[in-house]
Short mmCIF file of C-alpha atoms and ligand atoms in Angstrom, two decimals:
data_model
loop_
_atom_site.label_atom_id
_atom_site.label_comp_id
_atom_site.label_asym_id
_atom_site.label_seq_id
_atom_site.Cartn_x
_atom_site.Cartn_y
_atom_site.Cartn_z
CA UNK A 1240 45.83 -11.22 325.69
CA UNK A 1241 42.21 -11.36 326.90
CA UNK A 1242 39.34 -12.27 324.53
CA UNK A 1243 37.96 -9.32 322.56
CA UNK A 1244 35.37 -7.64 324.72
CA UNK A 1245 32.70 -5.05 324.13
CA UNK A 1246 32.33 -2.64 327.01
CA UNK A 1247 29.99 0.27 327.66
CA UNK A 1248 30.81 3.53 329.40
CA UNK A 1249 28.44 6.18 330.72
CA UNK A 1250 28.62 9.40 332.70
CA UNK A 1251 25.92 9.88 335.32
CA UNK A 1252 24.86 12.59 337.77
CA UNK A 1253 26.05 16.21 337.70
CA UNK A 1254 28.87 16.86 335.24
CA UNK A 1255 32.28 18.10 336.29
CA UNK A 1256 35.65 18.83 334.74
CA UNK A 1257 37.66 15.70 333.90
CA UNK A 1258 34.89 13.43 332.62
CA UNK A 1259 36.20 13.56 329.05
CA UNK A 1260 39.68 12.79 330.33
CA UNK A 1261 38.29 9.63 331.95
CA UNK A 1262 36.53 8.60 328.74
CA UNK A 1263 39.72 9.20 326.77
CA UNK A 1264 41.78 7.06 329.18
CA UNK A 1265 39.25 4.22 329.08
CA UNK A 1266 39.27 4.19 325.27
CA UNK A 1267 43.06 4.29 325.11
CA UNK A 1268 43.40 1.35 327.49
CA UNK A 1269 40.49 -0.73 326.20
CA UNK A 1270 40.95 -0.15 322.47
CA UNK A 1271 44.65 0.69 322.33
CA UNK A 1272 45.98 -1.93 324.76
CA UNK A 1273 43.40 -4.71 324.73
CA UNK A 1274 41.83 -4.29 321.30
CA UNK A 1275 38.29 -4.19 322.72
CA UNK A 1276 35.27 -2.25 321.50
CA UNK A 1277 33.97 0.69 323.57
CA UNK A 1278 30.41 1.98 323.30
CA UNK A 1279 29.60 5.33 324.91
CA UNK A 1280 26.03 5.29 326.26
CA UNK A 1281 24.25 8.63 325.87
CA UNK A 1282 22.98 10.64 328.83
CA UNK A 1283 23.70 8.21 331.61
CA UNK A 1284 21.24 5.35 331.96
CA UNK A 1285 18.76 7.31 329.80
CA UNK A 1286 20.50 5.98 326.70
CA UNK A 1287 19.68 2.40 327.75
CA UNK A 1288 15.97 3.29 328.01
CA UNK A 1289 15.69 4.26 324.33
CA UNK A 1290 15.07 1.80 321.55
CA UNK A 1291 17.35 1.53 319.76
CA UNK A 1292 19.72 2.13 322.66
CA UNK A 1293 21.46 5.49 322.21
CA UNK A 1294 25.21 5.12 322.05
CA UNK A 1295 28.26 6.10 320.05
CA UNK A 1296 31.19 3.89 319.23
CA UNK A 1297 34.35 5.33 320.74
CA UNK A 1298 37.72 4.64 319.19
CA UNK A 1299 41.11 6.24 319.28
CA UNK A 1300 40.25 8.63 316.45
CA UNK A 1301 37.44 10.33 318.37
CA UNK A 1302 39.14 10.64 321.73
CA UNK A 1303 42.46 12.07 320.62
CA UNK A 1304 43.49 15.68 320.30
CA UNK A 1305 41.86 18.23 322.52
CA UNK A 1306 39.19 16.10 324.20
CA UNK A 1307 41.03 15.81 327.52
CA UNK A 1308 41.02 19.60 327.84
CA UNK A 1309 37.25 19.94 327.47
CA UNK A 1310 34.90 20.38 330.40
CA UNK A 1311 31.53 18.62 330.44
CA UNK A 1312 31.01 15.16 328.98
CA UNK A 1313 30.80 14.24 325.30
CA UNK A 1314 28.30 11.53 326.25
CA UNK A 1315 25.85 13.79 328.09
CA UNK A 1316 24.57 13.04 331.56
CA UNK A 1317 21.58 13.44 333.83
CA UNK A 1318 21.07 13.72 337.56
CA UNK A 1319 17.43 12.69 337.55
CA UNK A 1320 15.40 9.69 336.44
CA UNK A 1321 16.10 6.84 338.87
CA UNK A 1322 15.08 3.84 336.69
CA UNK A 1323 13.65 2.04 339.73
CA UNK A 1324 11.20 4.94 340.30
CA UNK A 1325 11.17 6.71 336.97
CA UNK A 1326 9.05 9.89 336.86
CA UNK A 1327 6.40 9.36 334.18
CA UNK A 1328 5.31 12.97 333.74
CA UNK A 1329 1.80 12.44 335.15
CA UNK A 1330 3.04 12.49 338.75
CA UNK A 1331 3.44 8.70 338.94
CA UNK A 1332 6.64 6.67 338.91
CA UNK A 1333 7.41 3.37 337.21
CA UNK A 1334 10.09 0.73 337.67
CA UNK A 1335 11.96 0.77 334.35
CA UNK A 1336 15.03 -1.14 335.53
CA UNK A 1337 14.24 -4.13 333.26
CA UNK A 1338 14.46 -1.82 330.23
CA UNK A 1339 17.97 -0.76 331.25
CA UNK A 1340 19.05 -4.34 331.77
CA UNK A 1341 17.47 -5.18 328.39
CA UNK A 1342 19.42 -2.34 326.76
CA UNK A 1343 22.69 -3.65 328.19
CA UNK A 1344 21.91 -7.11 326.81
CA UNK A 1345 20.79 -5.74 323.45
CA UNK A 1346 24.23 -4.18 322.97
CA UNK A 1347 25.92 -7.45 323.95
CA UNK A 1348 28.06 -5.76 326.56
CA UNK A 1349 30.60 -7.73 328.58
CA UNK A 1350 30.93 -4.95 331.14
CA UNK A 1351 29.93 -1.38 331.91
CA UNK A 1352 32.00 1.45 333.35
CA UNK A 1353 29.88 3.99 335.23
CA UNK A 1354 31.43 7.37 336.01
CA UNK A 1355 29.35 8.79 338.82
CA UNK A 1356 28.80 9.80 342.42
CA UNK A 1357 27.13 7.99 345.30
CA UNK A 1358 23.59 8.32 343.93
CA UNK A 1359 24.55 6.97 340.51
CA UNK A 1360 26.56 4.14 342.03
CA UNK A 1361 23.66 3.09 344.24
CA UNK A 1362 21.46 2.77 341.14
CA UNK A 1363 24.12 1.03 339.04
CA UNK A 1364 24.87 -1.42 341.84
CA UNK A 1365 21.16 -2.25 342.16
CA UNK A 1366 20.92 -2.77 338.41
CA UNK A 1367 24.02 -4.97 338.44
CA UNK A 1368 22.57 -7.10 341.23
CA UNK A 1369 19.20 -7.43 339.58
CA UNK A 1370 20.35 -8.09 336.03
CA UNK A 1371 23.76 -9.66 336.53
CA UNK A 1372 25.45 -6.68 334.84
CA UNK A 1373 29.20 -6.51 335.22
CA UNK A 1374 29.97 -3.04 336.47
CA UNK A 1375 32.98 -0.96 337.53
CA UNK A 1376 32.65 2.56 338.98
CA UNK A 1377 34.85 5.62 338.58
CA UNK A 1378 34.26 8.35 341.19
CA UNK A 1379 33.54 11.88 340.03
CA UNK A 1380 31.98 14.79 341.82
CA UNK A 1381 33.10 18.31 342.56
CA UNK A 1382 31.74 17.73 346.09
CA UNK A 1383 34.44 15.12 346.90
CA UNK A 1384 31.94 13.46 349.22
CA UNK A 1385 32.31 9.86 348.05
CA UNK A 1386 33.63 7.48 350.65
CA UNK A 1387 36.71 5.26 350.26
CA UNK A 1388 38.59 7.58 347.92
CA UNK A 1389 40.76 10.54 348.82
CA UNK A 1390 39.70 12.40 345.71
CA UNK A 1391 37.07 12.23 343.03
CA UNK A 1392 37.43 13.58 339.50
CA UNK A 1393 36.33 17.22 339.27
CA UNK A 1394 37.08 18.33 342.82
CA UNK A 1395 40.47 19.89 342.15
CA UNK A 1396 39.17 21.96 339.26
CA UNK A 1397 36.19 23.20 341.29
CA UNK A 1398 38.52 24.27 344.09
CA UNK A 1399 40.72 26.04 341.56
CA UNK A 1400 37.76 27.98 340.18
CA UNK A 1401 36.73 29.05 343.70
CA UNK A 1402 40.30 30.14 344.51
CA UNK A 1403 40.41 32.16 341.32
CA UNK A 1404 37.14 33.80 342.34
CA UNK A 1405 38.68 34.77 345.69
CA UNK A 1406 41.75 36.12 343.89
CA UNK A 1407 39.43 38.32 341.86
CA UNK A 1408 37.27 39.35 344.81
CA UNK A 1409 40.19 40.39 347.01
CA UNK A 1410 41.27 43.52 345.08
CA UNK A 1411 37.72 44.82 344.71
CA UNK A 1412 37.04 44.07 348.40
CA UNK A 1413 40.17 46.03 349.35
CA UNK A 1414 39.35 48.92 347.02
CA UNK A 1415 35.88 49.38 348.51
CA UNK A 1416 36.63 48.25 352.06
CA UNK A 1417 33.96 45.60 351.83
CA UNK A 1418 33.29 42.16 353.22
CA UNK A 1419 32.95 39.82 350.28
CA UNK A 1420 30.95 36.63 350.78
CA UNK A 1421 31.55 33.81 348.30
CA UNK A 1422 29.02 30.97 348.26
CA UNK A 1423 30.39 27.74 346.83
CA UNK A 1424 28.86 24.36 345.99
CA UNK A 1425 29.59 21.08 347.73
CA UNK A 1426 26.20 19.65 348.63
CA UNK A 1427 26.26 18.46 352.26
CA UNK A 1428 30.06 18.45 352.55
CA UNK A 1429 32.28 21.48 353.04
CA UNK A 1430 35.33 20.20 351.14
CA UNK A 1431 35.28 22.85 348.39
CA UNK A 1432 34.74 25.73 350.82
CA UNK A 1433 37.48 24.56 353.18
CA UNK A 1434 40.11 23.92 350.51
CA UNK A 1435 39.32 27.05 348.49
CA UNK A 1436 39.05 29.22 351.60
CA UNK A 1437 42.51 28.20 352.79
CA UNK A 1438 44.14 28.48 349.36
CA UNK A 1439 42.33 31.73 348.59
CA UNK A 1440 43.18 33.50 351.84
CA UNK A 1441 39.69 33.68 353.37
CA UNK A 1442 39.23 35.18 356.83
CA UNK A 1443 36.13 33.13 357.58
CA UNK A 1444 35.11 29.73 356.20
CA UNK A 1445 31.68 28.34 356.98
CA UNK A 1446 31.04 24.66 356.32
CA UNK A 1447 28.03 22.51 357.19
CA UNK A 1448 30.12 20.31 359.49
CA UNK A 1449 30.96 23.17 361.91
CA UNK A 1450 28.12 25.06 363.65
CA UNK A 1451 28.70 28.81 363.58
CA UNK A 1452 27.42 31.91 365.34
CA UNK A 1453 27.08 35.33 363.77
CA UNK A 1454 28.74 36.82 366.87
CA UNK A 1455 31.81 34.74 366.26
CA UNK A 1456 31.99 35.76 362.59
CA UNK A 1457 31.47 39.42 363.55
CA UNK A 1458 34.27 39.21 366.14
CA UNK A 1459 36.64 37.89 363.50
CA UNK A 1460 35.78 40.74 361.16
CA UNK A 1461 36.25 43.26 363.96
CA UNK A 1462 39.65 41.68 364.70
CA UNK A 1463 40.63 42.02 361.05
CA UNK A 1464 39.65 45.70 361.16
CA UNK A 1465 41.54 46.23 364.42
CA UNK A 1466 44.63 44.83 362.72
CA UNK A 1467 44.40 47.68 360.21
CA UNK A 1468 42.78 45.84 357.31
CA UNK A 1469 39.46 47.15 356.17
CA UNK A 1470 38.18 44.31 354.03
CA UNK A 1471 37.52 40.61 354.55
CA UNK A 1472 36.79 37.48 352.56
CA UNK A 1473 34.18 34.99 353.73
CA UNK A 1474 33.57 31.63 352.05
CA UNK A 1475 30.32 29.83 352.77
CA UNK A 1476 29.40 26.34 351.66
CA UNK A 1477 25.94 26.04 350.13
CA UNK A 1478 24.57 23.61 352.74
CA UNK A 1479 25.38 25.82 355.73
CA UNK A 1480 22.18 26.41 357.68
CA UNK A 1481 20.60 29.60 358.98
CA UNK A 1482 20.74 30.39 362.71
CA UNK A 1483 17.32 28.73 362.95
CA UNK A 1484 18.80 25.52 361.57
CA UNK A 1485 17.22 25.48 358.12
CA UNK A 1486 19.03 24.81 354.88
CA UNK A 1487 18.49 27.47 352.19
CA UNK A 1488 17.19 26.00 348.97
CA UNK A 1489 15.72 27.22 345.71
CA UNK A 1490 12.64 25.67 344.21
CA UNK A 1491 13.22 24.71 340.57
CA UNK A 1492 10.85 23.87 337.77
CA UNK A 1493 9.34 20.42 338.28
CA UNK A 1494 9.31 20.90 342.05
CA UNK A 1495 12.96 19.95 342.58
CA UNK A 1496 15.04 21.85 345.13
CA UNK A 1497 18.73 22.72 345.15
CA UNK A 1498 20.89 24.50 347.69
CA UNK A 1499 21.39 28.20 347.01
CA UNK A 1500 21.04 31.48 348.88
CA UNK A 1501 22.82 31.02 352.21
CA UNK A 1502 25.44 33.54 351.02
CA UNK A 1503 22.84 36.32 350.95
CA UNK A 1504 21.67 35.39 354.43
CA UNK A 1505 25.22 35.42 355.84
CA UNK A 1506 26.03 38.67 354.02
CA UNK A 1507 23.02 40.42 355.56
CA UNK A 1508 23.78 39.12 359.04
CA UNK A 1509 27.40 40.29 358.80
CA UNK A 1510 26.26 43.73 357.64
CA UNK A 1511 23.83 43.97 360.57
CA UNK A 1512 26.37 42.79 363.15
CA UNK A 1513 29.39 44.81 361.98
CA UNK A 1514 28.05 47.70 359.92
CA UNK A 1515 30.33 46.56 357.11
CA UNK A 1516 29.29 46.90 353.52
CA UNK A 1517 28.89 43.37 352.19
CA UNK A 1518 28.55 41.91 348.71
CA UNK A 1519 27.70 38.33 347.86
CA UNK A 1520 28.86 36.21 344.94
CA UNK A 1521 27.24 32.84 344.26
CA UNK A 1522 29.68 30.85 342.18
CA UNK A 1523 27.28 28.10 341.11
CA UNK A 1524 27.87 25.96 338.06
CA UNK A 1525 30.99 27.88 337.02
CA UNK A 1526 32.72 25.43 339.38
CA UNK A 1527 31.81 22.53 337.12
CA UNK A 1528 32.52 23.95 333.73
CA UNK A 1529 36.13 24.87 333.10
CA UNK A 1530 38.90 22.83 331.49
CA UNK A 1531 40.13 20.26 334.03
CA UNK A 1532 43.17 21.07 336.14
CA UNK A 1533 46.34 19.06 335.61
CA UNK A 1534 45.58 17.15 338.81
CA UNK A 1535 42.10 16.21 337.62
CA UNK A 1536 43.50 15.08 334.27
CA UNK A 1537 46.01 12.85 336.05
CA UNK A 1538 43.46 11.35 338.42
CA UNK A 1539 40.99 10.84 335.56
CA UNK A 1540 43.62 9.13 333.43
CA UNK A 1541 44.80 6.85 336.22
CA UNK A 1542 41.21 5.92 337.13
CA UNK A 1543 40.28 5.17 333.51
CA UNK A 1544 43.25 2.86 332.96
CA UNK A 1545 42.69 1.02 336.26
CA UNK A 1546 38.96 0.54 335.60
CA UNK A 1547 39.69 -1.17 332.27
CA UNK A 1548 42.34 -3.35 333.92
CA UNK A 1549 39.77 -4.45 336.50
CA UNK A 1550 37.51 -5.65 333.69
CA UNK A 1551 40.44 -7.48 332.09
CA UNK A 1552 41.01 -9.22 335.45
CA UNK A 1553 37.32 -10.11 335.79
CA UNK A 1554 36.81 -7.94 338.91
CA UNK A 1555 33.40 -6.29 339.12
CA UNK A 1556 31.11 -4.32 341.43
CA UNK A 1557 34.18 -2.33 342.44
CA UNK A 1558 35.06 1.34 342.40
CA UNK A 1559 38.51 2.66 341.57
CA UNK A 1560 39.84 4.95 344.26
CA UNK A 1561 42.73 7.26 345.07
CA UNK A 1562 44.68 6.26 348.13
CA UNK A 1563 48.12 7.07 349.41
CA UNK A 1564 49.50 8.44 346.11
CA UNK A 1565 48.13 5.59 344.01
CA UNK A 1566 45.05 3.94 342.54
CA UNK A 1567 43.34 1.07 344.31
CA UNK A 1568 39.89 -0.46 344.02
CA UNK A 1569 37.27 -1.05 346.69
CA UNK A 1570 33.84 -2.74 346.81
CA UNK A 1571 31.38 -0.23 345.41
CA UNK A 1572 28.99 -0.99 348.28
CA UNK A 1573 31.56 0.39 350.74
CA UNK A 1574 31.93 3.60 348.76
CA UNK A 1575 28.15 4.07 348.74
CA UNK A 1576 27.89 3.31 352.46
CA UNK A 1577 30.51 5.86 353.56
CA UNK A 1578 29.55 9.46 352.91
CA UNK A 1579 32.67 11.60 353.22
CA UNK A 1580 32.16 14.96 354.85
CA UNK A 1581 34.87 17.13 356.41
CA UNK A 1582 36.39 15.44 359.47
CA UNK A 1583 36.80 17.90 362.32
CA UNK A 1584 40.27 16.61 363.15
CA UNK A 1585 41.45 16.60 359.53
CA UNK A 1586 44.66 18.24 358.39
CA UNK A 1587 42.81 21.00 356.55
CA UNK A 1588 40.62 21.92 359.53
CA UNK A 1589 43.76 22.09 361.67
CA UNK A 1590 45.49 24.13 358.98
CA UNK A 1591 42.63 26.62 358.78
CA UNK A 1592 42.61 27.08 362.55
CA UNK A 1593 46.41 27.27 362.60
CA UNK A 1594 46.26 30.13 360.09
CA UNK A 1595 43.83 32.02 362.27
CA UNK A 1596 40.94 31.50 359.87
CA UNK A 1597 37.62 31.57 361.68
CA UNK A 1598 35.31 28.61 361.07
CA UNK A 1599 32.55 30.59 362.72
CA UNK A 1600 32.51 28.51 365.92
O1 F6P B 127 26.74 17.32 343.23
C1 F6P B 127 27.28 18.31 342.40
C2 F6P B 127 26.51 19.60 342.51
O2 F6P B 127 27.13 20.56 341.69
C3 F6P B 127 26.35 20.12 343.94
O3 F6P B 127 27.52 20.74 344.42
C4 F6P B 127 25.17 21.04 343.78
O4 F6P B 127 24.49 21.18 345.00
C5 F6P B 127 24.31 20.30 342.77
O5 F6P B 127 25.17 19.42 342.08
C6 F6P B 127 23.62 21.19 341.76
O6 F6P B 127 22.78 20.39 341.00
P1 F6P B 127 22.16 20.87 339.62
O7 F6P B 127 23.23 20.73 338.56
O8 F6P B 127 21.04 19.92 339.38
O9 F6P B 127 21.72 22.28 339.77
#
């Protein structure tokens, strides 16, 4: 039996399905197996910036029941506010990293579990180096773009939502003889589009890793028509560029930009090139919000248990990872250093081509 520890846990970056399942697993292992205390830090590192630090004590009574089924995160999260360059509201930034380190110390934490993506891990790693914090990372992102792990929590659910959207678009496409364009998230990686496009029976899948031409897409749609089918499904990943090579982004309040809108561009180009009637659906945050799939619940549970075991073994600055049907752990620096986009010789790219799906090239 290890000495009684007090550990913190936070969720950071964009939310996704499965975060609550991770929290639940961590509490079960830490409290149930080891008899430790678990403090849930509110809204990512933001909770550490408040005085008093904003947290909630997590025990078996508040993680049981239906929590694993819920999307979102009971702790709240944020994908802005790098503490090393914190936006102060007057246009300036300030290094507030010492406040975070102070918050960790104030709570008397022995270790911190950060559930995040590459951006969050880069910040947590920097904080750990600067302040001697003991940190373990659990990968989550619908984008599945973190290196050194085959899957991250949230990806499977997002793919499932996109497949369901294609299942719903297909009958209306067929009824109206239309080309339906579905724009999905994924940031700079095409994992969601590729997986959902294959599973959802798309005719064309456009991902940022494969350059496309409108001619090639139009030829595919003409082929589909020549085969006697008068509708088509096209999936486009949000970071796909226009023919001129620009990414399509929306300007948000506060001056931030996010991908969004390439679907409309592709839809118009297809209409021009083929004369087909096109309609565009932008799936957006629906991909993040539903109850987690069984697969995400399993991955989340396995990650949560392993992360707590790492702390028990005194292993820090590591990220838990899925590899070869099991859970391993890797240096968090390696995960940050290796961005994972779609490999052109991967099994899924070969599968798509083998099925006759056009990747637009
Ligand atoms: O990284 C997850 C993600 O959902 C991306 O797929 C998407 O580009 C981005 O976050 C959207 O960010 P926000 O929630 O700030 O709109």
